[in-house]
Short mmCIF file of C-alpha atoms and ligand atoms in Angstrom, two decimals:
data_model
loop_
_atom_site.label_atom_id
_atom_site.label_comp_id
_atom_site.label_asym_id
_atom_site.label_seq_id
_atom_site.Cartn_x
_atom_site.Cartn_y
_atom_site.Cartn_z
CA MET A 28 98.23 120.40 52.44
CA SER A 29 101.76 120.55 50.04
CA HIS A 30 104.10 121.53 51.44
CA CYS A 31 106.86 120.51 54.21
CA ALA A 32 105.54 122.18 57.17
CA VAL A 33 108.87 122.45 58.70
CA HIS A 34 109.68 126.09 59.02
CA GLY A 35 112.92 126.04 56.70
CA CYS A 36 112.23 123.57 54.73
CA LYS A 37 111.60 123.86 51.37
CA THR A 38 110.00 120.69 50.04
CA SER A 39 107.08 120.40 48.74
CA MET A 40 104.81 117.27 46.35
CA TYR A 41 106.00 118.94 43.46
CA ASN A 42 109.52 119.47 43.85
CA LYS A 43 110.70 116.35 46.46
CA PRO A 44 113.77 114.78 45.50
CA PRO A 45 112.98 110.94 44.95
CA GLY A 46 113.38 108.71 48.19
CA VAL A 47 111.74 112.10 49.95
CA SER A 48 107.85 111.04 51.34
CA LEU A 49 105.88 113.63 53.08
CA HIS A 50 103.66 112.42 56.11
CA PRO A 51 100.88 113.47 57.79
CA CYS A 52 100.88 114.20 61.68
CA PRO A 53 100.07 111.19 64.01
CA GLY A 54 96.52 110.77 64.83
CA SER A 55 96.81 109.71 69.40
CA SER A 56 96.98 112.43 71.83
CA GLU A 57 100.04 111.38 73.31
CA MET A 58 102.34 111.24 70.20
CA ARG A 59 100.72 114.46 69.18
CA SER A 60 101.80 116.00 72.54
CA ARG A 61 105.29 114.21 71.97
CA TRP A 62 105.86 115.51 68.44
CA LEU A 63 104.51 119.12 69.91
CA LEU A 64 106.98 119.51 72.14
CA LEU A 65 109.64 118.88 68.98
CA LEU A 66 108.29 121.31 67.14
CA ARG A 67 107.15 123.89 68.79
CA ASN A 68 109.78 126.43 67.14
CA LYS A 69 109.71 124.88 64.11
CA CYS A 70 106.24 124.94 62.37
CA PRO A 71 104.57 128.08 62.67
CA MET A 72 101.31 126.81 60.75
CA LEU A 73 101.22 123.31 62.34
CA ASP A 74 97.36 121.67 61.52
CA TRP A 75 97.27 117.87 62.92
CA SER A 76 94.46 116.97 59.70
CA SER A 77 96.64 118.99 56.49
CA SER A 78 99.98 120.03 57.85
CA LYS A 79 102.38 116.60 56.45
CA LEU A 80 106.88 116.74 57.43
CA CYS A 81 109.10 115.42 55.08
CA SER A 82 111.14 112.19 55.12
CA LYS A 83 114.13 114.81 55.88
CA HIS A 84 112.78 114.85 59.79
CA PHE A 85 113.02 111.64 60.62
CA GLU A 86 116.00 109.07 61.45
CA ASN A 87 115.97 105.90 59.69
CA LYS A 88 115.13 103.75 62.23
CA TYR A 89 111.34 105.60 62.56
CA PHE A 90 110.94 103.56 58.73
CA ASP A 91 109.56 100.57 58.14
CA ASN A 92 111.16 98.58 55.15
CA GLN A 93 108.37 99.95 53.09
CA ARG A 94 109.61 102.88 53.71
CA ASN A 95 106.54 103.88 55.61
CA LEU A 96 106.97 105.75 58.77
CA LYS A 97 106.29 104.18 61.53
CA SER A 98 103.38 105.72 64.15
CA THR A 99 105.75 105.73 66.90
CA ALA A 100 108.17 108.11 65.08
CA ILE A 101 108.72 111.67 66.20
CA PRO A 102 110.58 114.04 63.59
CA THR A 103 114.45 115.40 65.04
CA ILE A 104 116.09 116.55 62.21
CA PHE A 105 115.62 120.14 61.72
CA PRO A 106 117.40 122.13 58.88
CA ASN A 107 119.45 124.76 60.47
CA PRO A 108 121.85 122.99 62.29
CA SER A 109 121.96 125.72 65.54
CA GLN A 110 118.83 124.70 66.02
CA SER A 111 118.81 121.25 66.02
CA VAL A 112 118.45 119.14 68.51
CA LYS A 113 118.67 115.43 69.04
CA ALA A 114 115.92 114.64 71.30
CA ILE A 115 115.91 112.29 73.70
CA GLU A 116 112.95 110.20 73.29
CA GLY A 117 109.88 110.96 75.63
CA GLY A 118 112.65 113.19 77.69
CA PRO A 119 113.04 117.12 77.62
CA VAL A 120 113.85 119.26 74.95
CA LEU A 121 117.48 120.04 75.84
CA LYS A 122 117.81 123.42 73.73
CA THR A 123 120.43 125.46 75.26
CA LYS A 124 123.95 124.67 75.57
CA MET A 125 123.30 125.67 79.61
CA ASP A 126 121.21 122.83 80.02
CA ARG A 127 122.86 120.38 77.74
CA HIS A 128 125.79 121.18 80.49
CA LEU A 129 123.54 120.90 83.45
CA SER A 130 121.47 117.27 82.03
CA LYS A 131 124.83 116.01 82.05
CA MET A 132 125.79 116.47 86.71
CA THR A 133 124.10 113.93 88.24
CA GLN A 134 121.86 114.96 90.81
CA ALA A 135 124.04 114.29 93.69
CA GLN A 136 126.81 116.18 91.90
CA LEU A 137 123.98 119.09 91.84
CA VAL A 138 122.50 119.05 95.32
CA ALA A 139 126.02 119.20 96.55
CA ASP A 140 126.86 122.01 94.24
CA ILE A 141 123.84 124.67 94.90
CA LYS A 142 124.08 123.76 98.88
CA ASN A 143 128.46 124.47 98.24
CA THR A 144 127.33 128.28 96.58
CA THR A 145 124.34 128.81 98.83
CA VAL A 146 126.30 128.34 101.89
CA ARG A 147 129.35 130.64 100.03
CA LEU A 148 126.36 133.62 100.00
CA ARG A 149 125.67 135.01 103.23
CA GLU A 150 122.19 134.77 103.36
CA PRO A 151 121.55 138.88 104.87
CA LEU A 152 120.48 138.50 108.70
CA ASN A 153 117.30 141.25 108.11
CA LEU A 154 115.83 139.18 104.65
CA SER A 155 112.65 138.86 107.39
CA GLU A 156 112.36 142.46 107.18
CA PHE A 157 111.96 142.53 103.24
CA LEU A 158 108.82 139.91 103.77
CA THR A 159 104.98 140.20 103.61
CA ASN A 160 103.41 137.91 105.34
CA ASP A 161 102.00 135.53 102.59
CA LEU A 162 106.13 135.39 102.40
CA GLN A 163 106.50 137.60 98.99
CA THR A 164 108.98 140.44 99.18
CA ARG A 165 107.95 143.72 99.90
CA SER A 166 108.07 146.17 96.92
CA ASP A 167 111.14 147.84 98.40
CA ALA A 168 112.87 144.58 98.66
CA PRO A 169 116.25 144.70 97.24
CA LEU A 170 117.24 142.64 94.42
CA GLU A 171 118.98 140.19 96.82
CA ALA A 172 116.24 139.87 99.26
CA LYS A 173 113.72 138.64 96.24
CA LEU A 174 116.15 135.96 95.28
CA TRP A 175 117.23 134.63 98.78
CA LEU A 176 113.62 134.45 99.24
CA LEU A 177 113.32 132.25 95.93
CA ILE A 178 116.22 130.44 97.05
CA LYS A 179 114.63 129.52 99.89
CA LYS A 180 111.68 128.27 98.43
CA GLN A 181 113.24 125.98 95.74
CA ASP A 182 115.71 124.56 98.34
CA HIS A 183 112.48 123.55 100.40
CA LEU A 184 110.89 122.33 97.07
CA ASN A 185 113.99 120.53 96.22
CA ASN A 186 113.08 118.92 100.20
CA ARG A 187 109.67 117.50 99.15
CA LEU A 188 111.02 116.37 96.61
CA MET A 189 113.52 114.75 97.86
CA GLU A 190 110.70 112.76 100.67
CA THR A 191 108.92 111.93 97.97
CA ILE A 192 111.29 110.89 96.06
CA VAL A 193 112.42 107.92 99.09
CA LYS A 194 108.45 107.83 100.17
CA ASN A 195 108.18 106.65 96.62
CA LYS A 196 111.06 104.31 96.70
CA ALA A 197 110.08 103.02 100.02
CA ASN A 198 106.69 101.64 98.59
CA ALA A 199 108.28 99.97 95.42
CA GLU A 200 109.58 98.14 97.63
CA LEU A 201 106.58 97.37 99.66
CA ALA A 202 105.60 96.59 95.82
CA GLU A 203 108.66 94.35 94.93
CA ASN A 204 107.94 92.36 98.70
CA SER A 205 104.37 91.38 98.24
CA VAL A 206 105.09 90.37 94.80
CA GLU A 207 107.08 87.47 96.58
CA GLU A 208 104.63 86.94 98.94
CA VAL A 209 102.43 86.44 96.01
CA SER A 210 104.49 83.92 94.26
CA LYS A 211 105.99 82.28 97.86
CA SER A 212 102.62 81.64 98.60
CA LYS A 213 101.26 80.15 94.68
CA LYS A 214 103.87 78.13 95.12
CA ASP A 215 102.80 76.83 98.55
CA LEU A 216 99.68 76.08 96.96
CA GLU A 217 100.44 74.48 93.70
CA LYS A 218 102.46 71.70 96.65
CA ASN A 219 98.98 71.40 98.40
CA ILE A 220 97.92 70.98 94.98
CA GLU A 221 100.20 68.50 94.62
CA THR A 222 99.75 67.14 98.21
CA TYR A 223 95.58 66.57 97.46
CA LYS A 224 95.87 64.74 93.80
CA TYR A 225 98.44 62.04 95.45
CA ILE A 226 95.83 61.55 97.78
CA VAL A 227 92.75 60.93 95.53
CA LYS A 228 95.46 58.71 93.69
CA CYS A 229 95.56 56.07 96.79
CA LEU A 230 92.27 56.63 98.19
CA GLN A 231 90.92 55.40 94.21
CA GLU A 232 93.56 52.27 94.26
CA LYS A 233 92.19 51.62 97.79
CA GLN A 234 88.38 52.15 96.44
CA ALA A 235 89.76 49.35 93.23
CA THR A 236 91.44 47.14 95.59
CA LEU A 237 87.81 47.57 97.35
CA GLU A 238 85.94 46.58 94.23
CA GLU A 239 88.21 43.36 93.67
CA GLN A 240 87.01 42.59 97.55
CA ILE A 241 83.46 42.54 97.02
CA GLU A 242 83.89 41.15 93.76
CA ILE A 243 85.63 38.25 95.41
CA LEU A 244 83.62 37.79 98.69
CA THR A 245 80.37 38.00 96.37
CA ALA A 246 81.13 35.24 94.18
CA VAL A 247 82.63 33.15 97.63
CA GLU A 248 78.94 33.49 98.73
CA SER A 249 77.17 32.86 95.32
CA ARG A 250 79.01 29.09 95.70
ZN1 ZN B 2 110.75 118.81 55.15
#
């Protein structure tokens, strides 16, 4: 295709200003999925094999000295400034002001904030009356009950995720320890090898002395 695939971008093969170039999409599925995250709302007609993007959508660091696009390049610059999102590489694209604000809070802050808020809101005493056996809200349940069920589920999920994080941390520590042990036993082994080498050397010297003595004895005997 001769036009840049980014919606609202006017660059084409025929009108591109000097210094602007058109680049094909990446071939690897890993890079494609990263591009897809960034181009979701930007390229209505994206076709991996034929679509091209112009160099205006890539930061300078993604070009080599010959102005070739590096294989790790991702498009992060888009025409409408309000939609231009500086993507965190490999991370989620933060679309709204709320997302950006939330991403600035630490995990601990978020947890504390949620806990404080839920404590202040009072859980309806009759919540269970609005729930079915498979933990859904009945159709006549008020919105408050639906929201409370959601909060409970979310809270449970958070706890589980925290457990997973703690477990992963413990596993990582175990792995680190065993790496240390391996390197320690490797050192021991190296020490042992040095000792054996020394013993072999001593034995060789001893053998040489013995051979010398045998030679002398043979000489004496033959006289
Ligand atoms: Zn373009």
